[in-house]
Amino acid sequence: MKTILLSVLLLVTGIVTLSSCSKDDAVTSASKTFVLVHGAWQASYVWQAVKDQLVQQGQHVVVVELPGHGADNTSLATLSMDVYRDKVVAAINALPENVILVGHSMGGMVVSTVAEKIPGRIDKLVYIGAFLPANGQSLLALASTDSTSQLGPALIPSADQLTLGIKPENLAPLFIQDGSDAVKKQVVDNYRAEPSIPFTNPVTLTATNFGKVPKYYVYTAQDHAVGLNLQKRMVAAAGIKSTYTLNNSHCPFLSMPTEVTVLLQDIAKQVPAQ
């Protein structure tokens, strides 16, 4: 296991290096394309800091906003894990090159189904504090085994059962307890109740497709939403050998975006072990 221990010196060195390079110098033959997928109760805004840093370092980044999130007004009754999958597949198919696909939290379910659908377009699959299903599992089934998560008791189903809400005062403690006040406010201000139907959808994954995509998992060690024990059980079940650990909350891209950027850059350089 690789543990990311990034000091202030590393951050300063990275900034100095970036400032000493021209934009043309930053774009090299080693540039990769990252496709980033957010999790539940959030939207594409959560990736902005990481996207900006990756782009500054010469990478190409596409952030996908899932239907029913952010400003999207797709009918909640029509949403499913397949609908989420197809949005990401379309984004990848619009690109000329293969991608490093990154999923956070519920987004781990989505990127898994994408890898099953178009395995040849994905160079690497990265999970950050994410649900990592086996064939036939749903997010709800996985979450029900998480004895340390603080999320379940905080959920508020809507009367029509189409969404799951969370009280505003619970958002920061659940998702970003180590973030700045500004980041916590951002999470609260951008909150939207989560579509519930996709949580219940089991996924179909095969060794032929999903199984052949190289996978990397980033543990979020202080996670209040997806417990570390569940994360480790999912990784063990999937047989993933390439893992990292960030000692942070559920949303490291908000609380420590530079560390996440450096980690993704490192993963991009790795020779797949699978």
C-alpha positions as a Python dict, from the first residue, in 0.01 Angstrom:
ca = {
    (1, 'M'): (0, 0, 0),
    (2, 'K'): (122, 348, -80),
    (3, 'T'): (47, 616, 177),
    (4, 'I'): (39, 972, 49),
    (5, 'L'): (230, 1194, 292),
    (6, 'L'): (268, 1525, 112),
    (7, 'S'): (451, 1802, 296),
    (8, 'V'): (435, 2175, 250),
    (9, 'L'): (771, 2148, 76),
    (10, 'L'): (619, 1930, -196),
    (11, 'L'): (338, 2178, -249),
    (12, 'V'): (577, 2473, -272),
    (13, 'T'): (807, 2281, -505),
    (14, 'G'): (517, 2195, -731),
    (15, 'I'): (403, 2556, -747),
    (16, 'V'): (754, 2681, -823),
    (17, 'T'): (797, 2419, -1092),
    (18, 'L'): (467, 2512, -1254),
    (19, 'S'): (545, 2883, -1244),
    (20, 'S'): (884, 2827, -1409),
    (21, 'C'): (734, 2638, -1703),
    (22, 'S'): (552, 2785, -1998),
    (23, 'K'): (210, 2654, -2090),
    (24, 'D'): (360, 2489, -2395),
    (25, 'D'): (623, 2317, -2182),
    (26, 'A'): (351, 2174, -1957),
    (27, 'V'): (174, 1999, -2243),
    (28, 'T'): (394, 1701, -2316),
    (29, 'S'): (367, 1366, -2482),
    (30, 'A'): (295, 1226, -2134),
    (31, 'S'): (-37, 1413, -2112),
    (32, 'K'): (-337, 1200, -2019),
    (33, 'T'): (-711, 1249, -2033),
    (34, 'F'): (-896, 1221, -1702),
    (35, 'V'): (-1272, 1179, -1679),
    (36, 'L'): (-1399, 1263, -1329),
    (37, 'V'): (-1735, 1146, -1189),
    (38, 'H'): (-1883, 1289, -870),
    (39, 'G'): (-2077, 1110, -600),
    (40, 'A'): (-2420, 1144, -438),
    (41, 'W'): (-2555, 1475, -301),
    (42, 'Q'): (-2291, 1656, -502),
    (43, 'A'): (-2225, 1770, -859),
    (44, 'S'): (-1944, 1859, -1095),
    (45, 'Y'): (-1836, 2161, -888),
    (46, 'V'): (-1654, 1935, -639),
    (47, 'W'): (-1383, 1853, -894),
    (48, 'Q'): (-1306, 2212, -996),
    (49, 'A'): (-986, 2260, -793),
    (50, 'V'): (-841, 1926, -900),
    (51, 'K'): (-940, 1989, -1261),
    (52, 'D'): (-771, 2329, -1259),
    (53, 'Q'): (-449, 2185, -1118),
    (54, 'L'): (-440, 1894, -1361),
    (55, 'V'): (-498, 2127, -1655),
    (56, 'Q'): (-218, 2355, -1532),
    (57, 'Q'): (7, 2050, -1544),
    (58, 'G'): (-80, 1976, -1904),
    (59, 'Q'): (-352, 1719, -1858),
    (60, 'H'): (-688, 1706, -2036),
    (61, 'V'): (-982, 1683, -1794),
    (62, 'V'): (-1352, 1619, -1849),
    (63, 'V'): (-1588, 1644, -1552),
    (64, 'V'): (-1922, 1466, -1597),
    (65, 'E'): (-2231, 1595, -1417),
    (66, 'L'): (-2472, 1308, -1371),
    (67, 'P'): (-2841, 1344, -1463),
    (68, 'G'): (-3053, 1462, -1171),
    (69, 'H'): (-2761, 1652, -1019),
    (70, 'G'): (-2648, 2012, -1028),
    (71, 'A'): (-2868, 2207, -1267),
    (72, 'D'): (-2994, 1900, -1456),
    (73, 'N'): (-3371, 1854, -1439),
    (74, 'T'): (-3414, 1503, -1580),
    (75, 'S'): (-3729, 1344, -1436),
    (76, 'L'): (-3631, 1161, -1120),
    (77, 'A'): (-3864, 872, -1203),
    (78, 'T'): (-3662, 799, -1519),
    (79, 'L'): (-3321, 786, -1355),
    (80, 'S'): (-3124, 464, -1313),
    (81, 'M'): (-2767, 344, -1289),
    (82, 'D'): (-2781, 276, -1663),
    (83, 'V'): (-2881, 637, -1729),
    (84, 'Y'): (-2580, 754, -1528),
    (85, 'R'): (-2359, 505, -1714),
    (86, 'D'): (-2476, 621, -2053),
    (87, 'K'): (-2400, 987, -1971),
    (88, 'V'): (-2040, 896, -1889),
    (89, 'V'): (-2007, 662, -2188),
    (90, 'A'): (-2122, 942, -2418),
    (91, 'A'): (-1865, 1180, -2269),
    (92, 'I'): (-1584, 927, -2322),
    (93, 'N'): (-1696, 833, -2673),
    (94, 'A'): (-1680, 1202, -2768),
    (95, 'L'): (-1306, 1199, -2695),
    (96, 'P'): (-1043, 1083, -2943),
    (97, 'E'): (-823, 914, -2683),
    (98, 'N'): (-858, 656, -2408),
    (99, 'V'): (-907, 786, -2056),
    (100, 'I'): (-825, 748, -1689),
    (101, 'L'): (-1173, 721, -1536),
    (102, 'V'): (-1216, 837, -1176),
    (103, 'G'): (-1522, 780, -958),
    (104, 'H'): (-1600, 904, -609),
    (105, 'S'): (-1849, 749, -365),
    (106, 'M'): (-2166, 658, -562),
    (107, 'G'): (-1963, 743, -871),
    (108, 'G'): (-1773, 419, -811),
    (109, 'M'): (-2087, 229, -906),
    (110, 'V'): (-2118, 438, -1220),
    (111, 'V'): (-1759, 401, -1341),
    (112, 'S'): (-1776, 25, -1281),
    (113, 'T'): (-2071, -3, -1520),
    (114, 'V'): (-1891, 220, -1769),
    (115, 'A'): (-1588, -10, -1756),
    (116, 'E'): (-1816, -304, -1828),
    (117, 'K'): (-1970, -123, -2126),
    (118, 'I'): (-1656, 18, -2292),
    (119, 'P'): (-1349, -150, -2135),
    (120, 'G'): (-1133, -77, -2437),
    (121, 'R'): (-1168, 299, -2388),
    (122, 'I'): (-1042, 300, -2028),
    (123, 'D'): (-671, 281, -1956),
    (124, 'K'): (-716, 294, -1579),
    (125, 'L'): (-1008, 292, -1337),
    (126, 'V'): (-963, 489, -1014),
    (127, 'Y'): (-1191, 473, -709),
    (128, 'I'): (-1170, 746, -441),
    (129, 'G'): (-1361, 657, -124),
    (130, 'A'): (-1599, 488, -365),
    (131, 'F'): (-1843, 202, -376),
    (132, 'L'): (-1683, -87, -563),
    (133, 'P'): (-1946, -348, -649),
    (134, 'A'): (-1924, -712, -746),
    (135, 'N'): (-2152, -853, -1012),
    (136, 'G'): (-2518, -832, -906),
    (137, 'Q'): (-2465, -584, -622),
    (138, 'S'): (-2641, -253, -578),
    (139, 'L'): (-2520, 48, -383),
    (140, 'L'): (-2795, -11, -130),
    (141, 'A'): (-2681, -369, -77),
    (142, 'L'): (-2322, -260, -19),
    (143, 'A'): (-2416, 31, 207),
    (144, 'S'): (-2630, -195, 423),
    (145, 'T'): (-2314, -381, 527),
    (146, 'D'): (-2135, -66, 642),
    (147, 'S'): (-2150, -72, 1022),
    (148, 'T'): (-1938, 243, 1070),
    (149, 'S'): (-2103, 481, 824),
    (150, 'Q'): (-2288, 776, 980),
    (151, 'L'): (-2492, 832, 666),
    (152, 'G'): (-2786, 594, 715),
    (153, 'P'): (-2942, 758, 1022),
    (154, 'A'): (-2914, 1101, 857),
    (155, 'L'): (-3120, 1012, 548),
    (156, 'I'): (-3465, 1158, 493),
    (157, 'P'): (-3675, 983, 223),
    (158, 'S'): (-3918, 1201, 30),
    (159, 'A'): (-4290, 1126, 43),
    (160, 'D'): (-4281, 989, -312),
    (161, 'Q'): (-3967, 783, -236),
    (162, 'L'): (-3786, 938, -534),
    (163, 'T'): (-3520, 1120, -335),
    (164, 'L'): (-3315, 1087, -20),
    (165, 'G'): (-3242, 1407, 165),
    (166, 'I'): (-2997, 1508, 438),
    (167, 'K'): (-3044, 1786, 691),
    (168, 'P'): (-2813, 2080, 610),
    (169, 'E'): (-2645, 2064, 951),
    (170, 'N'): (-2538, 1705, 882),
    (171, 'L'): (-2373, 1766, 544),
    (172, 'A'): (-2035, 1894, 660),
    (173, 'P'): (-1989, 1638, 942),
    (174, 'L'): (-2074, 1357, 702),
    (175, 'F'): (-1877, 1461, 397),
    (176, 'I'): (-1613, 1721, 472),
    (177, 'Q'): (-1540, 1747, 845),
    (178, 'D'): (-1177, 1839, 771),
    (179, 'G'): (-1257, 2111, 518),
    (180, 'S'): (-1233, 2487, 552),
    (181, 'D'): (-1539, 2690, 642),
    (182, 'A'): (-1557, 2807, 281),
    (183, 'V'): (-1557, 2451, 148),
    (184, 'K'): (-1820, 2341, 400),
    (185, 'K'): (-2039, 2631, 294),
    (186, 'Q'): (-1991, 2533, -70),
    (187, 'V'): (-2117, 2182, 1),
    (188, 'V'): (-2422, 2314, 184),
    (189, 'D'): (-2498, 2581, -76),
    (190, 'N'): (-2481, 2329, -363),
    (191, 'Y'): (-2677, 2057, -185),
    (192, 'R'): (-2959, 1884, -366),
    (193, 'A'): (-3159, 1580, -252),
    (194, 'E'): (-3028, 1261, -413),
    (195, 'P'): (-3227, 1051, -662),
    (196, 'S'): (-3300, 722, -487),
    (197, 'I'): (-3381, 477, -768),
    (198, 'P'): (-3019, 428, -887),
    (199, 'F'): (-2923, 321, -533),
    (200, 'T'): (-3137, 11, -577),
    (201, 'N'): (-3013, -93, -922),
    (202, 'P'): (-2784, -401, -922),
    (203, 'V'): (-2497, -386, -1170),
    (204, 'T'): (-2383, -649, -1417),
    (205, 'L'): (-2006, -691, -1429),
    (206, 'T'): (-1805, -959, -1609),
    (207, 'A'): (-1447, -1080, -1594),
    (208, 'T'): (-1425, -1037, -1970),
    (209, 'N'): (-1497, -664, -1964),
    (210, 'F'): (-1486, -501, -1622),
    (211, 'G'): (-1237, -755, -1493),
    (212, 'K'): (-971, -663, -1747),
    (213, 'V'): (-953, -290, -1675),
    (214, 'P'): (-659, -196, -1445),
    (215, 'K'): (-796, -66, -1115),
    (216, 'Y'): (-665, 158, -838),
    (217, 'Y'): (-831, 238, -507),
    (218, 'V'): (-776, 542, -285),
    (219, 'Y'): (-880, 481, 74),
    (220, 'T'): (-1027, 779, 260),
    (221, 'A'): (-920, 690, 612),
    (222, 'Q'): (-1137, 938, 807),
    (223, 'D'): (-1449, 877, 601),
    (224, 'H'): (-1783, 920, 781),
    (225, 'A'): (-1995, 825, 479),
    (226, 'V'): (-1827, 515, 334),
    (227, 'G'): (-1650, 340, 620),
    (228, 'L'): (-1287, 238, 585),
    (229, 'N'): (-1369, -121, 677),
    (230, 'L'): (-1619, -143, 391),
    (231, 'Q'): (-1368, 15, 156),
    (232, 'K'): (-1112, -250, 245),
    (233, 'R'): (-1362, -534, 209),
    (234, 'M'): (-1465, -414, -136),
    (235, 'V'): (-1103, -385, -247),
    (236, 'A'): (-1023, -733, -119),
    (237, 'A'): (-1325, -879, -295),
    (238, 'A'): (-1223, -713, -620),
    (239, 'G'): (-861, -827, -586),
    (240, 'I'): (-718, -478, -632),
    (241, 'K'): (-348, -463, -545),
    (242, 'S'): (-274, -99, -627),
    (243, 'T'): (-403, 110, -337),
    (244, 'Y'): (-331, 446, -180),
    (245, 'T'): (-444, 604, 146),
    (246, 'L'): (-542, 963, 216),
    (247, 'N'): (-593, 1048, 584),
    (248, 'N'): (-896, 1262, 524),
    (249, 'S'): (-1274, 1288, 505),
    (250, 'H'): (-1506, 1157, 235),
    (251, 'C'): (-1421, 1442, -6),
    (252, 'P'): (-1043, 1485, -35),
    (253, 'F'): (-1073, 1676, -363),
    (254, 'L'): (-1234, 1953, -157),
    (255, 'S'): (-1024, 1941, 160),
    (256, 'M'): (-685, 1858, 0),
    (257, 'P'): (-708, 1903, -377),
    (258, 'T'): (-332, 1931, -430),
    (259, 'E'): (-273, 1592, -270),
    (260, 'V'): (-542, 1438, -491),
    (261, 'T'): (-389, 1598, -799),
    (262, 'V'): (-44, 1462, -718),
    (263, 'L'): (-191, 1119, -648),
    (264, 'L'): (-376, 1110, -981),
    (265, 'Q'): (-60, 1217, -1160),
    (266, 'D'): (126, 933, -991),
    (267, 'I'): (-139, 678, -1087),
    (268, 'A'): (-122, 802, -1447),
    (269, 'K'): (247, 709, -1455),
    (270, 'Q'): (206, 363, -1306),
    (271, 'V'): (247, 49, -1512),
    (272, 'P'): (-74, -150, -1451),
    (273, 'A'): (-25, -449, -1222),
    (274, 'Q'): (-346, -620, -1339),
}
